[in-house]
Tab-separated table of C-alpha atoms and ligand atoms in Angstrom:
chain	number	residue	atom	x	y	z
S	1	UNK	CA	0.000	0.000	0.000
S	2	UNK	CA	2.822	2.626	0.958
S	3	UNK	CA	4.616	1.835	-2.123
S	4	UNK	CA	1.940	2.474	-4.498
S	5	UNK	CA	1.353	5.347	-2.570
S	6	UNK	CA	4.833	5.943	-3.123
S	7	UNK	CA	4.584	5.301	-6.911
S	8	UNK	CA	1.285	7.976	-7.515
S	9	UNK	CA	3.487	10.589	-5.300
S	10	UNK	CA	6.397	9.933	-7.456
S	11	UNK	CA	4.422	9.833	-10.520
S	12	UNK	CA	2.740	13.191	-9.688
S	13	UNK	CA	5.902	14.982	-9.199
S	14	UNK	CA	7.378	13.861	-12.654
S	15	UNK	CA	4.129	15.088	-14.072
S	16	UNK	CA	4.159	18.607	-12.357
S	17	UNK	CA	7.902	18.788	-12.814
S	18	UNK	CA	7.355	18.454	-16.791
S	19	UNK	CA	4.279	20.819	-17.173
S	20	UNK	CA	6.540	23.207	-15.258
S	21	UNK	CA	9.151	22.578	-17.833
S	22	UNK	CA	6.272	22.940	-20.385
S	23	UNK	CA	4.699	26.001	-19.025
S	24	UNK	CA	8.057	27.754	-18.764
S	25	UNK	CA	8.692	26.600	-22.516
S	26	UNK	CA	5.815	28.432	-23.411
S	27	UNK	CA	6.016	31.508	-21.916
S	28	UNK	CA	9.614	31.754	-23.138
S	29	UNK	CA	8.245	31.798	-26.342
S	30	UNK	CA	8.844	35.556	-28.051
S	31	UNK	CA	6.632	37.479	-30.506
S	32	UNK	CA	8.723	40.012	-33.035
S	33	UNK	CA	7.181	43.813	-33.511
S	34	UNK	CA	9.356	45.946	-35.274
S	35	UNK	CA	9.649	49.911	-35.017
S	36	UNK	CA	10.928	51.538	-38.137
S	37	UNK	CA	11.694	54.977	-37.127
S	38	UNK	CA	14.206	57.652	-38.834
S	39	UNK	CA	16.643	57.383	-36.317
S	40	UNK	CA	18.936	59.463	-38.831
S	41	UNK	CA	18.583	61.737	-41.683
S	42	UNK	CA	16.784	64.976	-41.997
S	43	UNK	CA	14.568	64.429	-39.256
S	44	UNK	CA	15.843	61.989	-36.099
S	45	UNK	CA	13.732	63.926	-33.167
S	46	UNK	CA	10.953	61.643	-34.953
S	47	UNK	CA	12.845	58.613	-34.973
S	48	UNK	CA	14.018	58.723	-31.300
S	49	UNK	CA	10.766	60.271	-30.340
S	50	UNK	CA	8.685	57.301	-31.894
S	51	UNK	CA	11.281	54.328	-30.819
S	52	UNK	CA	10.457	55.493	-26.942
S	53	UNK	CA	6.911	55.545	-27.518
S	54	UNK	CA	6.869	52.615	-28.449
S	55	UNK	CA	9.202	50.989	-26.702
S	56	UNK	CA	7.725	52.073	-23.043
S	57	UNK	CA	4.244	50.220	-24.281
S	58	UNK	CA	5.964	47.158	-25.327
S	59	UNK	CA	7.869	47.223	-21.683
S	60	UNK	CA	4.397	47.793	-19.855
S	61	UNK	CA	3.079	44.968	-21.483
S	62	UNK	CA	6.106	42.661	-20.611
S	63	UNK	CA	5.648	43.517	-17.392
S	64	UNK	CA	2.358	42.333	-17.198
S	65	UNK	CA	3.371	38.962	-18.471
S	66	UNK	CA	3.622	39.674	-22.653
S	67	UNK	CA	0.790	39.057	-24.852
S	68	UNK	CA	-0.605	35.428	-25.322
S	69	UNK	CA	1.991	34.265	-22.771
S	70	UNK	CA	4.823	35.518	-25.238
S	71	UNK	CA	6.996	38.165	-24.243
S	72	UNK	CA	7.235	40.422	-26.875
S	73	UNK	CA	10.880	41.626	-28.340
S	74	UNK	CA	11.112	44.952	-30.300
S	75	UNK	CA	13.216	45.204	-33.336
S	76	UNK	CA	14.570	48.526	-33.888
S	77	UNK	CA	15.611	50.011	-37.550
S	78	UNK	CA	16.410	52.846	-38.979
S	79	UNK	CA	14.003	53.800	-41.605
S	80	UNK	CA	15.161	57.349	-42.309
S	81	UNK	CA	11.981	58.986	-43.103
S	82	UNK	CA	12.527	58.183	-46.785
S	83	UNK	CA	11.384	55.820	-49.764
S	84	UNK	CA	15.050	53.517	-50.225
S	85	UNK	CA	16.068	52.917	-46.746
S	86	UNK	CA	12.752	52.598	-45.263
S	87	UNK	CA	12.234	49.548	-48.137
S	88	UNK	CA	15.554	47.911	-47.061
S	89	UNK	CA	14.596	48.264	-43.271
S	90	UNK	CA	10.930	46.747	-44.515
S	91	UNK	CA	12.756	43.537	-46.253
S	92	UNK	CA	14.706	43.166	-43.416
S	93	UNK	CA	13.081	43.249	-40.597
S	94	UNK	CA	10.240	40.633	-42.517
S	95	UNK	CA	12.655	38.330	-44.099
S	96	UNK	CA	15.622	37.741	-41.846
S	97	UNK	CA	14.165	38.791	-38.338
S	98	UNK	CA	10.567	37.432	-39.446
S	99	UNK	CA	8.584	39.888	-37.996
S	100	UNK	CA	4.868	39.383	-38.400
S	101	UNK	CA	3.778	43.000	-37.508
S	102	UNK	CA	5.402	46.803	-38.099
S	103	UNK	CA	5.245	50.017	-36.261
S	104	UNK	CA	5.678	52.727	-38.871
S	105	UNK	CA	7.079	54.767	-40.526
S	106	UNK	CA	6.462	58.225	-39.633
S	107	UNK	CA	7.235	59.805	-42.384
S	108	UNK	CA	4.381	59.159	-45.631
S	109	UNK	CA	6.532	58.982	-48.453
S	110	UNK	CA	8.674	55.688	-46.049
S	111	UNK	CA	4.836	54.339	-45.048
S	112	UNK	CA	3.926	54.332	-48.857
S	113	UNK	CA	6.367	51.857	-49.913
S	114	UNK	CA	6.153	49.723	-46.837
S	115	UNK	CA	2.783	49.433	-46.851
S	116	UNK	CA	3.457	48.104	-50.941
S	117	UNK	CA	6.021	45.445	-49.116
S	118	UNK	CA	3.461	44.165	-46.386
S	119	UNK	CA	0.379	43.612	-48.481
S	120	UNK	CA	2.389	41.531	-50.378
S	121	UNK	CA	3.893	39.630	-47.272
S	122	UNK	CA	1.312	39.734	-44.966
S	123	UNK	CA	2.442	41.505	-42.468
S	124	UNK	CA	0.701	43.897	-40.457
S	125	UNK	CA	1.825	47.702	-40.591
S	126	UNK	CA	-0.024	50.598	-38.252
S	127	UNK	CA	1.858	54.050	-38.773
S	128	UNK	CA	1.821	55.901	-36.055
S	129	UNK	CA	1.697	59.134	-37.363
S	130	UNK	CA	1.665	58.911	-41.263
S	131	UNK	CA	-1.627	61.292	-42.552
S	132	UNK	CA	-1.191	61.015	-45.950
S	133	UNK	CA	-4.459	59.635	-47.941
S	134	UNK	CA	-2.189	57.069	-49.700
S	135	UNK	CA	-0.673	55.154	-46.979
S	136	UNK	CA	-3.774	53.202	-46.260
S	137	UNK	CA	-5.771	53.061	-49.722
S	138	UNK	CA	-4.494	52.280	-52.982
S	139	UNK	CA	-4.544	54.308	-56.290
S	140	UNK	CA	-8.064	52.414	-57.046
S	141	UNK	CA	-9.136	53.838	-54.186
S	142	UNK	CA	-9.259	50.077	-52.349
S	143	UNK	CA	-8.778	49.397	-48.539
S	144	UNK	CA	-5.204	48.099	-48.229
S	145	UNK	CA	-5.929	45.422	-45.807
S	146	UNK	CA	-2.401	44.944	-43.616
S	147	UNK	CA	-2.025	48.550	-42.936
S	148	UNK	CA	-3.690	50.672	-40.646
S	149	UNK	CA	-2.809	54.157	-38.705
S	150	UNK	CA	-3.064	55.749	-35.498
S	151	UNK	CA	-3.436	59.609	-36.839
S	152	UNK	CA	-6.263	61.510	-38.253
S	153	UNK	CA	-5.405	62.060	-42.636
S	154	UNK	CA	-4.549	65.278	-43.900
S	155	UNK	CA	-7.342	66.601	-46.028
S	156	UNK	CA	-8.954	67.196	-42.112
S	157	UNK	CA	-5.359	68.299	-40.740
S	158	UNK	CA	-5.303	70.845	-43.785
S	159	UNK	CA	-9.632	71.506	-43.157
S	160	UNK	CA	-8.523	72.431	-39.524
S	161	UNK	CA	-5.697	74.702	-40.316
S	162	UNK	CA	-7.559	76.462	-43.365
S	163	UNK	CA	-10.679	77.273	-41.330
S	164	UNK	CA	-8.845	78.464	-38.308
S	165	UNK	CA	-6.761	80.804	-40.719
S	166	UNK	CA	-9.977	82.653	-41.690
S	167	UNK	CA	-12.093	82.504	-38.822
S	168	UNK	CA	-9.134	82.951	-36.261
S	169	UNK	CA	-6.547	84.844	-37.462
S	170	UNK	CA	-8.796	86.659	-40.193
S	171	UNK	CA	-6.512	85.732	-43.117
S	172	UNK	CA	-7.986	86.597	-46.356
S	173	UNK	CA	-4.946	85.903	-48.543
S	174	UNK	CA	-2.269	82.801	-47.847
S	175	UNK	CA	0.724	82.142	-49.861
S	176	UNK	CA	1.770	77.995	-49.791
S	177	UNK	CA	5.287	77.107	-50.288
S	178	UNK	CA	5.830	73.064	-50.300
S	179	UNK	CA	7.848	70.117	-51.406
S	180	UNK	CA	6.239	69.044	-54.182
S	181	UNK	CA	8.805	65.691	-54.005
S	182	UNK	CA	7.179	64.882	-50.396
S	183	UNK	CA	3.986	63.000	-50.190
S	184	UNK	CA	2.758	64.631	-47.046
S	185	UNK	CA	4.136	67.915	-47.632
S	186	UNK	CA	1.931	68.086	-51.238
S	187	UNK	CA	-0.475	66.384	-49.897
S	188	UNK	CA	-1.482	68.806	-47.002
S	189	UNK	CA	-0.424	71.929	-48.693
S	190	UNK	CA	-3.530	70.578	-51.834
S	191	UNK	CA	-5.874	70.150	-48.785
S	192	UNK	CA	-5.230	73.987	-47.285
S	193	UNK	CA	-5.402	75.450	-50.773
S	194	UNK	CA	-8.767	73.816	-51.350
S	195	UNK	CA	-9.979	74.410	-47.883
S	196	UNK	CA	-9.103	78.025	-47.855
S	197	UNK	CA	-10.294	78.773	-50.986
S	198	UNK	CA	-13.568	77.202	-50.689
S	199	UNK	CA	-14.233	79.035	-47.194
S	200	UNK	CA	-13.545	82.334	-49.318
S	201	UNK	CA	-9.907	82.838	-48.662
S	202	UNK	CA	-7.507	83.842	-51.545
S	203	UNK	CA	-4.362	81.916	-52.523
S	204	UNK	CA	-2.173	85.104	-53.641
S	205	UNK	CA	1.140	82.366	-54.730
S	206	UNK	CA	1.974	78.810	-54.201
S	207	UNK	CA	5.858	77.806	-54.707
S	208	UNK	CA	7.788	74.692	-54.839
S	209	UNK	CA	11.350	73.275	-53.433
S	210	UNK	CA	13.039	70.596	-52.860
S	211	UNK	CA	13.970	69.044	-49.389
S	212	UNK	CA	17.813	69.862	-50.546
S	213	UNK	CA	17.511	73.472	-51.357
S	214	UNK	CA	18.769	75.585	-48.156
S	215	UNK	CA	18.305	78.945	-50.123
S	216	UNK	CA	14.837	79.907	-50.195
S	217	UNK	CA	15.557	83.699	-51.281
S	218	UNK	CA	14.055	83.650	-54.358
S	219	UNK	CA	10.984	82.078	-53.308
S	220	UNK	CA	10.892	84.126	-50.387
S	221	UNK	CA	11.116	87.763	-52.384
S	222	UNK	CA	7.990	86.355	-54.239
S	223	UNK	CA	6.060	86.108	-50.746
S	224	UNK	CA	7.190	89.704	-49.956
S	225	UNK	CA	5.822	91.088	-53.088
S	226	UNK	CA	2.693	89.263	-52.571
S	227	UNK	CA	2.135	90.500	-49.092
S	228	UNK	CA	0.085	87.808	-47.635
S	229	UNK	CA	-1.667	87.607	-44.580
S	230	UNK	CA	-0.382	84.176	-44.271
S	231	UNK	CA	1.768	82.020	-45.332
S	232	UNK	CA	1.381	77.712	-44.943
S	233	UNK	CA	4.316	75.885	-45.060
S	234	UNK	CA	2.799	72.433	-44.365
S	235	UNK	CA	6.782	70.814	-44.210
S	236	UNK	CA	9.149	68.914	-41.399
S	237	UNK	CA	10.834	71.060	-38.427
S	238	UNK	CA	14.101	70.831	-40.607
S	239	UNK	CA	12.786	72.766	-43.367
S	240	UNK	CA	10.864	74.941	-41.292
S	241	UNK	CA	14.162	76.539	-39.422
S	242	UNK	CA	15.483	77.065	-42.708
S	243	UNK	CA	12.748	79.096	-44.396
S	244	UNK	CA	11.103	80.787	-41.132
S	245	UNK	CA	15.024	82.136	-40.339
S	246	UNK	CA	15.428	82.937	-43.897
S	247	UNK	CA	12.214	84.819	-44.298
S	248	UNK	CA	12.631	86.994	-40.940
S	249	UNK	CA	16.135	88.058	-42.122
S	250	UNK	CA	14.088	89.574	-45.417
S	251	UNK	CA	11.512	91.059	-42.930
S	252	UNK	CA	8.819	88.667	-43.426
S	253	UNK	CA	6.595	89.248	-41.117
S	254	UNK	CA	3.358	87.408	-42.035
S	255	UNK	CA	2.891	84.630	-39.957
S	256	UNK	CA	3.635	80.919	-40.908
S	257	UNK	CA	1.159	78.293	-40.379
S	258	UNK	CA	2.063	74.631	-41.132
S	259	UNK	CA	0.720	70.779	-39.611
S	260	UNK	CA	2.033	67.823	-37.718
S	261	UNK	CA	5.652	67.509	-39.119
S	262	UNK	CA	6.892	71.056	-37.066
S	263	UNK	CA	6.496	68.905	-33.916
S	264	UNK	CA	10.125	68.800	-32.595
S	265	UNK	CA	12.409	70.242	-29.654
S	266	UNK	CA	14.527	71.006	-32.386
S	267	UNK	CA	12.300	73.323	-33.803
S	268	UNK	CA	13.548	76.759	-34.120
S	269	UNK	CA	11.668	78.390	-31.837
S	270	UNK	CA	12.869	82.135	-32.528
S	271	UNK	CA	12.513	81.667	-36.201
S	272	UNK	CA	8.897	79.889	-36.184
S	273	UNK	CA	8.349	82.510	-33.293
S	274	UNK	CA	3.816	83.567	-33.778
S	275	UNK	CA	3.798	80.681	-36.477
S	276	UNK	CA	0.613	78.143	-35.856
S	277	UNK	CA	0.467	74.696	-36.378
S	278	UNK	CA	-2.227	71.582	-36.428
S	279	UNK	CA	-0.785	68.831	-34.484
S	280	UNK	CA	-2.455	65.413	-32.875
S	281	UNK	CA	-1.832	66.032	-29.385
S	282	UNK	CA	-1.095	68.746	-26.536
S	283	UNK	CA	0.286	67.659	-23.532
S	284	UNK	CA	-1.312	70.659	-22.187
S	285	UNK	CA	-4.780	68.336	-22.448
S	286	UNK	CA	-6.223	68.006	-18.783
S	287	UNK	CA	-7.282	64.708	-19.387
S	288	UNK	CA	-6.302	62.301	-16.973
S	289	UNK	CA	-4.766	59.715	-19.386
S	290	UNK	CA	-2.947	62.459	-20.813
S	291	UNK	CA	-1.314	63.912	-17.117
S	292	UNK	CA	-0.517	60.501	-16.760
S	293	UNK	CA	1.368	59.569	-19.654
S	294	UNK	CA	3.474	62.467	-19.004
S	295	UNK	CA	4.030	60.950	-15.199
S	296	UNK	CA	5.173	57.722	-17.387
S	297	UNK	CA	7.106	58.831	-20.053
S	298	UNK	CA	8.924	61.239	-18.038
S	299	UNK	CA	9.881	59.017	-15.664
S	300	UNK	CA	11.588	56.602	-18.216
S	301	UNK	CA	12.928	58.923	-20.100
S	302	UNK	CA	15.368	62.151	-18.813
S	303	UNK	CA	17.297	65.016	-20.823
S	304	UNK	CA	20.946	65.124	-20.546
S	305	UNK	CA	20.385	67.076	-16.736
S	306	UNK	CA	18.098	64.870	-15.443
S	307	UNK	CA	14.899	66.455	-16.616
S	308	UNK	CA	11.658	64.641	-17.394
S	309	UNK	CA	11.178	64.306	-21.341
S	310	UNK	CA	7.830	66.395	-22.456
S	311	UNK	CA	6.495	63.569	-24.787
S	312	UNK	CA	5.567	65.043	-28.149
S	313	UNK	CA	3.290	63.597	-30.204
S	314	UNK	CA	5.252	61.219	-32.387
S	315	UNK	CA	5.595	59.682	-28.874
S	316	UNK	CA	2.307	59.464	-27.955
S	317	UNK	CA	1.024	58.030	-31.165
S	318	UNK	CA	3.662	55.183	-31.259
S	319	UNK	CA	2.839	54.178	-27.825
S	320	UNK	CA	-0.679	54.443	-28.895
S	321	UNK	CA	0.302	52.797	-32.050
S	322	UNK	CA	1.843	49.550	-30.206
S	323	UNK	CA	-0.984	49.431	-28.112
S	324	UNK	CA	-3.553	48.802	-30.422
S	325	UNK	CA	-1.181	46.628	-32.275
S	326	UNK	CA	-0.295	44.196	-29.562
S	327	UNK	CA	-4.412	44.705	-28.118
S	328	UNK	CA	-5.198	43.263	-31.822
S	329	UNK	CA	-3.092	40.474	-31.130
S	330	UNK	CA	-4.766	39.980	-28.154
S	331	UNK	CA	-7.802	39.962	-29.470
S	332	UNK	CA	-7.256	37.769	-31.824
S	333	UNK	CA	-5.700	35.289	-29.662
S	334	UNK	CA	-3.389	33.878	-32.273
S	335	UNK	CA	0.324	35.455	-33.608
S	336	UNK	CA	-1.317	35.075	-36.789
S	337	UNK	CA	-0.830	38.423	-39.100
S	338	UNK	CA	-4.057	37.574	-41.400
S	339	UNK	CA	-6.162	37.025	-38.176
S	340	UNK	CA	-4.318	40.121	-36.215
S	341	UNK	CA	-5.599	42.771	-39.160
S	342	UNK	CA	-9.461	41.478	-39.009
S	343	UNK	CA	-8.933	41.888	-34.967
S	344	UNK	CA	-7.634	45.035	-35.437
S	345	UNK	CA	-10.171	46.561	-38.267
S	346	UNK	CA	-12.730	46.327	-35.192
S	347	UNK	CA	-11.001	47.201	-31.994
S	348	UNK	CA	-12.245	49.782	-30.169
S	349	UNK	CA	-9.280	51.620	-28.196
S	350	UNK	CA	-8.903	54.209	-25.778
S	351	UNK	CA	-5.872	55.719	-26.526
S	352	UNK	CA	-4.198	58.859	-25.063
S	353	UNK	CA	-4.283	60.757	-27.878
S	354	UNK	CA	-8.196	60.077	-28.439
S	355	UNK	CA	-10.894	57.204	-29.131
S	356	UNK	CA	-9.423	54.817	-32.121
S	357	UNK	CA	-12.234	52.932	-34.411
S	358	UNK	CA	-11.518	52.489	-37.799
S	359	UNK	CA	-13.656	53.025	-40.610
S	360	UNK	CA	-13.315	51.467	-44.157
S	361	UNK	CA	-10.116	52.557	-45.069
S	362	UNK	CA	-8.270	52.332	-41.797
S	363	UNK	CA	-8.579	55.733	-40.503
S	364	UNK	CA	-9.161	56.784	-36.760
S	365	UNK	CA	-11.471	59.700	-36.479
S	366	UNK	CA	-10.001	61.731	-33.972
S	367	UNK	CA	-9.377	65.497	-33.261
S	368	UNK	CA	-7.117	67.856	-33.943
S	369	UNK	CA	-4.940	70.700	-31.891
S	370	UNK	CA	-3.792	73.865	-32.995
S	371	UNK	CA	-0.814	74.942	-31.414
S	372	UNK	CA	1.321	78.695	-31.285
S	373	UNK	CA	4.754	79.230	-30.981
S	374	UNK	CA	4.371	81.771	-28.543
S	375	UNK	CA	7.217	83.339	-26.973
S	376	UNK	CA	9.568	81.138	-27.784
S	377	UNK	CA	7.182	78.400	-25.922
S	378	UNK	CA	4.767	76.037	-28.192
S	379	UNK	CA	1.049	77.002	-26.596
S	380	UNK	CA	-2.411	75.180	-27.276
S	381	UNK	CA	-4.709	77.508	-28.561
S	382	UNK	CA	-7.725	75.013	-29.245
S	383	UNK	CA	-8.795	71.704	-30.489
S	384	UNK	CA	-11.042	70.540	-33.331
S	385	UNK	CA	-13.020	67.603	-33.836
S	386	UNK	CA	-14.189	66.200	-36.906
F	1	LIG	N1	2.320	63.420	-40.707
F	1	LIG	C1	3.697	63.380	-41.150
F	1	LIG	C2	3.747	62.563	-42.435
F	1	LIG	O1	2.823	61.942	-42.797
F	1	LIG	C3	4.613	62.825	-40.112
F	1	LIG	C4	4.632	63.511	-38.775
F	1	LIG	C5	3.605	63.322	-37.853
F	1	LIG	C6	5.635	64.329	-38.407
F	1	LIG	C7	3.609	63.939	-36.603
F	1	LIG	C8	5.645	64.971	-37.183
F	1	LIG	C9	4.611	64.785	-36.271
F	1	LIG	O2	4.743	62.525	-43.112
């Protein structure tokens, strides 16, 4: 009797000892999601910017055990906020790390051609801040059905910005200088021109560049002739210091106006000083999960003296971003890339930049700030909804 006893007892401790071994197999097991961010190039406050974001969701959700029971590893590369590299970083990340989902790019014209690469691969992509039209539809006009974003699109960013130069700031005439090479910078400058002019407003001149020039001069004497009472540069922080710095040495001193891409400490603040811009997010929001995000971020992450990091809202988005991507996973209870884009076509999530349900073509519906460099600070004026 004792040694059957014996036997069971021994029996049941090789069982538990192998469903330990089992279990801890399992939750060993890893799930890939990579962030392709332009770490370098013209713009890197969005690459680092978006690579924290993200990475302080993934941690919170490691910490809490993974997703599934996997723990979930970030892969990192630098995308560089343009067409080639972000490609390379695409193939890369899919073929040799196999990654079955992406976080990005930021940039439009990088989330264009990635979002070519994952509907053929299957792979799921959600940009965390890319509002170009093109990134989620194709030229038909079709849903593309891998990739998804976390931003509202820029005919409503350029809406926004057009309607609060007339009824604001009482602008009757706006001048538009813009990239026509850049995706998002054409893109947003068409939407202005056509909101502004169908609200009554004038468009005295419209000039292109290209992201190499760093001489704007002649452009610029053309905005001084034509007096404006605005002028829209809808283009990234880089470009921004250029022209703003250029056009206050000619004694510009119409005010600029442009969207999401002057969101950057590196932002010339003295240059861009009584410019406005649309942005996603104002960490000046009083809602609770805004204050505390900034309690979270800002404890992770410190400036060179110790100081909490203010995130901006490339941050916010790709924690946002990440969120919803590893809640689709979640949801649909599988690492399964063709199951993880149906989950996430209906998920319903509270994010801390706003509400996120998609509608047919992958778009969030959300609001939109307007923001003032004021003083050589960057002030919320108001916010917009749809
Ligand atoms: N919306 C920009 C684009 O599509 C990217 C961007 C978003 C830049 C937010 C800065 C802040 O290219």
């Amino acid at each position: 009797m004792i040694k059957r006893l014996l036997v069971v007892f021994s029996i049941m401790i090789i069982a538990s000892m192998l469903l330990t071994a089992c279990g801890g197999a399992a939750a060993s097991k890893e799930i890939k999601i990579a962030i392709l961010a332009p770490l370098s190039g013209a713009v890197p406050t969005f690459g680092v910017s978006t690579r924290d974001g993200a990475l302080l969701a993934i941690d919170e959700w490691n910490a809490k055990g993974g997703v599934l029971g996997m723990k979930i590893v970030p892969v990192v590369a630098d995308s560089q906020c343009a067409a080639d590299p972000a490609v390379n970083a695409a193939n890369k990340v899919i073929d040799q790390d196999e990654v079955g989902y992406i976080i990005g790019e930021v940039c439009s014209s990088a989330s264009i051609p990635i979002s070519e690469i994952v509907n053929q691969k299957m792979v799921v992509q959600i940009s965390p801040t890319s509002t170009n039209l093109n990134v989620t539809i194709n030229a038909d006009g079709s849903v593309k059905p891998y990739t998804f974003r976390a931003c509202f699109i820029d005919p409503f960013q350029g809406t926004v910005g057009a309607k609060f130069a007339l009824s604001d700031l009482k602008a009757k005439t706006a001048f538009v200088l813009y990239d026509q090479g850049n995706d998002y910078v054409r893109g947003l400058a068409e939407a202005f021109e056509e909101a502004f002019t169908a609200g009554g407003g004038e468009i005295v001149g419209k000039e292109t560049y290209t992201g190499q020039d760093t001489d704007f001069s002649a452009i610029l004497a053309k905005v001084a002739e034509a007096k404006p009472d605005l002028i829209y540069l809808p283009d990234y922080y880089n470009i921004v210091n250029l022209v703003a710095a250029q056009a206050k040495e000619k004694g510009i001193v119409a005010p600029f106006m442009g969207g999401d891409g002057w969101d950057s400490a590196d932002l010339d603040r003295v240059a861009a000083e009584g410019g406005y811009f649309t942005n996603h997010y104002s960490e000046q929001d009083t809602r609770p999960i805004v204050q505390s995000w900034l309690g979270t971020y800002g404890a992770k992450y410190k400036d060179a003296d110790g100081k909490a990091i203010v995130p901006d809202a490339l941050a916010t988005l790709a924690y946002d971003a990440t969120n919803l991507m590893i809640a689709a996973i979640e949801k649909a209870g599988v690492d399964d890339p063709t199951k993880v884009k149906d989950a996430m076509a209906a998920l319903q999530w509270e994010g801390v930049s706003g509400t996120i349900t998609y509608d047919a073509n992958h778009n969030p519906i959300k609001s939109a700030v307007i923001l003032q460099v004021k003083d050589g600070n960057i002030t919320y004026v108001t916010s917009v909804a749809p």
